[in-house]
mmCIF file of C-alpha atoms and ligand atoms in Angstrom:
data_model
loop_
_atom_site.group_PDB
_atom_site.id
_atom_site.type_symbol
_atom_site.label_atom_id
_atom_site.label_comp_id
_atom_site.label_asym_id
_atom_site.label_seq_id
_atom_site.Cartn_x
_atom_site.Cartn_y
_atom_site.Cartn_z
ATOM 1 C CA MET A 296 66.474 57.361 24.052
ATOM 2 C CA SER A 297 68.346 56.814 20.841
ATOM 3 C CA GLU A 298 67.527 55.007 17.683
ATOM 4 C CA MET A 299 68.487 51.335 17.438
ATOM 5 C CA LYS A 300 69.306 50.326 13.892
ATOM 6 C CA TYR A 301 69.863 46.716 12.843
ATOM 7 C CA LEU A 302 73.093 46.503 10.909
ATOM 8 C CA ARG A 303 73.851 42.882 10.160
ATOM 9 C CA SER A 304 74.314 39.382 11.564
ATOM 10 C CA ALA A 305 77.509 37.376 11.492
ATOM 11 C CA VAL A 306 79.168 34.239 12.747
ATOM 12 C CA PHE A 307 82.745 34.720 11.553
ATOM 13 C CA PRO A 308 85.048 37.744 11.992
ATOM 14 C CA ALA A 309 85.222 38.269 8.227
ATOM 15 C CA ASP A 310 81.517 39.106 8.313
ATOM 16 C CA TYR A 311 81.555 41.463 11.332
ATOM 17 C CA PRO A 312 80.884 45.134 10.490
ATOM 18 C CA PRO A 313 83.855 47.547 10.433
ATOM 19 C CA THR A 314 85.331 48.511 13.830
ATOM 20 C CA ASP A 315 84.233 52.126 13.340
ATOM 21 C CA ARG A 316 82.284 52.395 16.631
ATOM 22 C CA PRO A 317 82.772 51.093 20.159
ATOM 23 C CA GLU A 318 80.709 47.950 20.792
ATOM 24 C CA VAL A 319 78.920 46.563 23.825
ATOM 25 C CA ALA A 320 78.007 42.876 23.846
ATOM 26 C CA VAL A 321 74.681 41.821 25.378
ATOM 27 C CA ALA A 322 74.299 38.255 26.596
ATOM 28 C CA GLY A 323 71.840 36.189 28.563
ATOM 29 C CA ARG A 324 70.133 32.832 28.496
ATOM 30 C CA SER A 325 66.950 32.519 26.445
ATOM 31 C CA ASN A 326 64.027 34.286 28.113
ATOM 32 C CA ALA A 327 66.268 36.452 30.307
ATOM 33 C CA GLY A 328 64.715 39.582 28.796
ATOM 34 C CA LYS A 329 67.486 40.561 26.368
ATOM 35 C CA SER A 330 65.220 41.567 23.477
ATOM 36 C CA SER A 331 62.891 43.427 25.827
ATOM 37 C CA PHE A 332 65.812 45.401 27.229
ATOM 38 C CA LEU A 333 67.110 46.335 23.774
ATOM 39 C CA ASN A 334 63.612 47.334 22.733
ATOM 40 C CA SER A 335 63.057 49.384 25.880
ATOM 41 C CA ILE A 336 66.154 51.535 25.327
ATOM 42 C CA ALA A 337 65.387 51.963 21.632
ATOM 43 C CA ASP A 338 63.419 54.869 20.347
ATOM 44 C CA ASP A 339 62.045 52.828 17.488
ATOM 45 C CA LYS A 340 59.450 55.379 16.328
ATOM 46 C CA GLY A 341 56.912 52.656 15.649
ATOM 47 C CA LYS A 342 59.285 50.653 13.473
ATOM 48 C CA LYS A 343 59.696 46.906 13.626
ATOM 49 C CA LYS A 344 61.024 45.789 16.984
ATOM 50 C CA VAL A 345 64.756 45.318 17.274
ATOM 51 C CA ALA A 346 66.494 42.084 18.195
ATOM 52 C CA TYR A 347 63.952 40.103 16.244
ATOM 53 C CA VAL A 348 66.553 38.002 14.484
ATOM 54 C CA SER A 349 67.507 36.125 17.630
ATOM 55 C CA GLN A 350 63.859 35.368 18.248
ATOM 56 C CA MET A 351 63.471 33.009 15.324
ATOM 57 C CA PRO A 352 63.420 29.467 16.635
ATOM 58 C CA GLY A 353 65.609 26.870 14.983
ATOM 59 C CA LYS A 354 67.785 29.369 13.113
ATOM 60 C CA THR A 355 71.551 29.374 12.996
ATOM 61 C CA ILE A 356 73.071 31.074 16.019
ATOM 62 C CA LEU A 357 74.376 34.493 15.044
ATOM 63 C CA LEU A 358 75.809 37.673 16.474
ATOM 64 C CA ASN A 359 73.396 40.515 15.681
ATOM 65 C CA PHE A 360 74.879 44.007 15.359
ATOM 66 C CA PHE A 361 72.745 47.106 16.114
ATOM 67 C CA ASP A 362 73.975 50.687 15.891
ATOM 68 C CA PHE A 363 72.621 52.590 18.892
ATOM 69 C CA GLY A 364 72.380 56.351 18.514
ATOM 70 C CA LYS A 365 75.285 57.946 16.750
ATOM 71 C CA HIS A 366 78.282 56.660 18.567
ATOM 72 C CA TYR A 367 78.076 53.121 19.747
ATOM 73 C CA ARG A 368 76.740 49.680 18.936
ATOM 74 C CA PHE A 369 75.114 46.740 20.709
ATOM 75 C CA VAL A 370 75.981 43.197 19.767
ATOM 76 C CA ASP A 371 73.182 40.815 20.638
ATOM 77 C CA MET A 372 74.726 37.459 21.415
ATOM 78 C CA PRO A 373 72.580 34.357 20.984
ATOM 79 C CA GLY A 374 70.877 33.116 24.140
ATOM 80 C CA TYR A 375 72.642 30.436 26.067
ATOM 81 C CA GLY A 376 71.417 27.854 28.520
ATOM 82 C CA PHE A 377 72.605 24.541 27.350
ATOM 83 C CA ALA A 378 70.130 22.033 28.665
ATOM 84 C CA ALA A 379 68.195 21.724 25.425
ATOM 85 C CA ARG A 380 71.177 21.946 23.091
ATOM 86 C CA SER A 381 73.340 19.309 21.479
ATOM 87 C CA ALA A 382 77.086 19.023 22.095
ATOM 88 C CA ASP A 383 77.767 20.308 18.565
ATOM 89 C CA GLU A 384 75.613 23.392 19.120
ATOM 90 C CA ILE A 385 77.327 24.118 22.426
ATOM 91 C CA ALA A 386 80.726 23.837 20.744
ATOM 92 C CA ASP A 387 79.660 26.161 17.897
ATOM 93 C CA TRP A 388 78.218 28.674 20.367
ATOM 94 C CA SER A 389 81.340 28.697 22.556
ATOM 95 C CA LYS A 390 83.649 29.037 19.580
ATOM 96 C CA MET A 391 81.690 31.927 18.099
ATOM 97 C CA ILE A 392 81.469 33.776 21.425
ATOM 98 C CA GLU A 393 85.074 33.192 22.364
ATOM 99 C CA THR A 394 86.290 34.261 18.924
ATOM 100 C CA TYR A 395 84.272 37.462 19.116
ATOM 101 C CA LEU A 396 85.304 38.286 22.697
ATOM 102 C CA SER A 397 88.965 37.556 22.149
ATOM 103 C CA THR A 398 89.443 39.296 18.802
ATOM 104 C CA ARG A 399 87.091 42.277 18.663
ATOM 105 C CA GLU A 400 89.262 45.327 19.225
ATOM 106 C CA ASN A 401 86.388 47.839 19.535
ATOM 107 C CA LEU A 402 84.555 45.780 22.196
ATOM 108 C CA LYS A 403 84.227 47.911 25.353
ATOM 109 C CA GLY A 404 82.219 45.719 27.681
ATOM 110 C CA LEU A 405 79.718 42.913 28.139
ATOM 111 C CA VAL A 406 76.271 43.219 29.690
ATOM 112 C CA LEU A 407 74.879 39.996 31.082
ATOM 113 C CA LEU A 408 71.132 39.920 31.611
ATOM 114 C CA MET A 409 69.509 37.451 33.954
ATOM 115 C CA ASP A 410 66.110 37.041 35.572
ATOM 116 C CA LEU A 411 66.531 38.249 39.158
ATOM 117 C CA ARG A 412 64.852 35.081 40.451
ATOM 118 C CA ARG A 413 67.531 32.816 38.962
ATOM 119 C CA GLN A 414 70.789 31.630 40.448
ATOM 120 C CA TRP A 415 74.212 32.493 39.120
ATOM 121 C CA ASP A 416 75.401 29.226 37.614
ATOM 122 C CA GLU A 417 77.979 27.639 35.318
ATOM 123 C CA ASP A 418 76.818 29.331 32.118
ATOM 124 C CA GLU A 419 77.066 32.781 33.676
ATOM 125 C CA GLU A 420 80.395 31.888 35.243
ATOM 126 C CA MET A 421 81.752 30.757 31.873
ATOM 127 C CA LEU A 422 80.879 34.093 30.265
ATOM 128 C CA LYS A 423 82.506 35.934 33.134
ATOM 129 C CA ARG A 424 85.637 33.808 32.675
ATOM 130 C CA PHE A 425 85.760 34.624 28.941
ATOM 131 C CA CYS A 426 85.544 38.318 29.832
ATOM 132 C CA ASN A 427 88.145 38.207 32.558
ATOM 133 C CA LYS A 428 90.532 36.316 30.315
ATOM 134 C CA ASN A 429 90.202 39.018 27.664
ATOM 135 C CA ASN A 430 90.082 42.029 30.029
ATOM 136 C CA ILE A 431 86.560 42.938 29.018
ATOM 137 C CA PRO A 432 84.556 44.972 31.579
ATOM 138 C CA PHE A 433 81.451 43.142 32.728
ATOM 139 C CA CYS A 434 78.161 44.120 34.381
ATOM 140 C CA VAL A 435 74.957 42.274 35.268
ATOM 141 C CA LEU A 436 71.415 43.529 34.733
ATOM 142 C CA LEU A 437 68.859 41.688 36.841
ATOM 143 C CA THR A 438 65.677 41.752 34.784
ATOM 144 C CA LYS A 439 61.955 41.597 35.619
ATOM 145 C CA ALA A 440 62.349 43.608 38.833
ATOM 146 C CA ASP A 441 58.629 44.438 38.577
ATOM 147 C CA LYS A 442 57.839 40.822 39.442
ATOM 148 C CA CYS A 443 59.321 41.100 42.940
ATOM 149 C CA LYS A 444 58.806 43.066 46.119
ATOM 150 C CA PRO A 445 61.506 45.540 47.229
ATOM 151 C CA LYS A 446 63.020 43.132 49.771
ATOM 152 C CA GLU A 447 63.272 40.307 47.225
ATOM 153 C CA ARG A 448 64.957 42.662 44.764
ATOM 154 C CA PHE A 449 67.434 43.825 47.350
ATOM 155 C CA ASP A 450 68.187 40.233 48.367
ATOM 156 C CA ALA A 451 68.617 39.147 44.734
ATOM 157 C CA GLN A 452 71.049 41.963 44.038
ATOM 158 C CA LYS A 453 73.076 41.085 47.131
ATOM 159 C CA ARG A 454 73.029 37.365 46.337
ATOM 160 C CA ILE A 455 74.234 37.856 42.739
ATOM 161 C CA ARG A 456 76.900 40.361 43.786
ATOM 162 C CA GLN A 457 78.226 37.727 46.146
ATOM 163 C CA SER A 458 78.071 34.717 43.855
ATOM 164 C CA ALA A 459 79.341 36.567 40.781
ATOM 165 C CA GLN A 460 81.935 38.464 42.787
ATOM 166 C CA ILE A 461 81.210 41.702 40.964
ATOM 167 C CA ALA A 462 79.871 45.032 42.212
ATOM 168 C CA ASP A 463 78.181 46.267 39.039
ATOM 169 C CA VAL A 464 74.867 44.451 39.404
ATOM 170 C CA PHE A 465 71.760 46.524 38.615
ATOM 171 C CA LEU A 466 68.018 45.941 38.783
ATOM 172 C CA ILE A 467 65.872 46.737 35.752
ATOM 173 C CA SER A 468 62.354 46.253 34.491
ATOM 174 C CA SER A 469 61.737 46.587 30.782
ATOM 175 C CA GLN A 470 58.045 46.487 31.589
ATOM 176 C CA THR A 471 57.953 49.563 33.849
ATOM 177 C CA GLY A 472 61.170 51.123 32.550
ATOM 178 C CA GLU A 473 62.664 51.121 36.039
ATOM 179 C CA GLY A 474 66.453 51.186 35.999
ATOM 180 C CA VAL A 475 66.664 50.966 32.204
ATOM 181 C CA LYS A 476 67.856 54.506 31.552
ATOM 182 C CA GLU A 477 70.270 54.252 34.474
ATOM 183 C CA ALA A 478 71.727 51.031 33.034
ATOM 184 C CA GLU A 479 72.245 52.629 29.631
ATOM 185 C CA THR A 480 73.823 55.678 31.281
ATOM 186 C CA PHE A 481 76.201 53.397 33.196
ATOM 187 C CA ILE A 482 77.265 51.662 29.979
ATOM 188 C CA TYR A 483 77.756 54.945 28.179
ATOM 189 C CA ARG A 484 79.635 56.709 30.989
ATOM 190 C CA GLU A 485 81.815 53.817 32.085
ATOM 191 C CA TRP A 486 82.603 52.135 28.810
ATOM 192 C CA ILE A 487 81.973 54.477 25.891
ATOM 193 C CA LEU A 488 82.911 57.935 27.161
ATOM 194 C CA THR A 489 86.083 56.606 28.766
ATOM 195 C CA SER A 490 87.083 55.027 25.476
ATOM 196 C CA GLY A 491 86.801 58.350 23.651
ATOM 197 C CA GLY A 492 83.532 57.611 21.866
ATOM 198 C CA ALA A 493 81.735 60.899 22.610
ATOM 199 C CA ARG A 494 78.020 61.194 21.900
HETATM 200 P P1 GDP B 119 65.108 37.032 25.515
HETATM 201 O O1 GDP B 119 64.872 35.610 25.113
HETATM 202 O O2 GDP B 119 66.219 37.140 26.502
HETATM 203 O O3 GDP B 119 65.271 37.991 24.379
HETATM 204 O O4 GDP B 119 63.814 37.458 26.369
HETATM 205 P P2 GDP B 119 62.560 38.383 25.982
HETATM 206 O O5 GDP B 119 62.924 39.809 25.984
HETATM 207 O O6 GDP B 119 61.914 37.823 24.754
HETATM 208 O O7 GDP B 119 61.646 38.149 27.276
HETATM 209 C C1 GDP B 119 61.204 36.866 27.664
HETATM 210 C C2 GDP B 119 59.854 36.991 28.372
HETATM 211 O O8 GDP B 119 59.998 37.763 29.563
HETATM 212 C C3 GDP B 119 58.816 37.720 27.529
HETATM 213 O O9 GDP B 119 57.571 37.132 27.769
HETATM 214 C C4 GDP B 119 58.857 39.150 28.068
HETATM 215 O O10 GDP B 119 57.629 39.823 27.905
HETATM 216 C C5 GDP B 119 59.178 38.911 29.525
HETATM 217 N N1 GDP B 119 59.928 40.039 30.092
HETATM 218 C C6 GDP B 119 61.098 40.551 29.650
HETATM 219 N N2 GDP B 119 61.501 41.578 30.423
HETATM 220 C C7 GDP B 119 60.544 41.733 31.379
HETATM 221 C C8 GDP B 119 60.382 42.630 32.506
HETATM 222 O O11 GDP B 119 61.195 43.510 32.788
HETATM 223 N N3 GDP B 119 59.265 42.434 33.273
HETATM 224 C C9 GDP B 119 58.348 41.451 33.018
HETATM 225 N N4 GDP B 119 57.322 41.337 33.836
HETATM 226 N N5 GDP B 119 58.485 40.611 31.981
HETATM 227 C C10 GDP B 119 59.549 40.739 31.181
#
């Protein structure tokens, strides 16, 4: 695994880091397992855990940029799931996400994480729409696979493939490490290597 290095946080394009590496956006509602995934692929050598910025409750919503290894970068998007948010916060979130997705020239794909026991719903669909509109490749990682039996996992994968209408739906467990390396390899092979960002 490669080193994950926190770079900076930003809301507006003027504050994004330079476009010197391909980027992969990581999204998911709060509690989906986004931070755990980023931590599980990071070789953090005992350093402070990554993705901690998004964990602070009540803070401004931000895009958090992390260089991963030598050749690409993850962009941790703030958790969504609107039930507990005000209309103003939803508007700010949508604007920030849509601005990033529609303007970022080095963005190579978006990874959506969701708990495998959840249903695909409007929030997920909205993100998929943003991506389709901007021609951004999209995949889904179904998290917490360790919590389910093999049949339930298989059924969840099939169900989400059908409701999301996408084939690239993978099962992972940040707890056991199952599927995590494979997911990172998929991202690297499909989105980074093909864009010329060799490792
Ligand atoms: P985030 O809000 O999307 O960043 O979610 P976190 O990574 O903080 O995870 C939310 C909760 O789910 C935490 O209690 C994690 O320990 C737990 N969790 C995350 N991934 C897994 C997993 O693969 N297996 C299990 N059993 N728990 C997980």
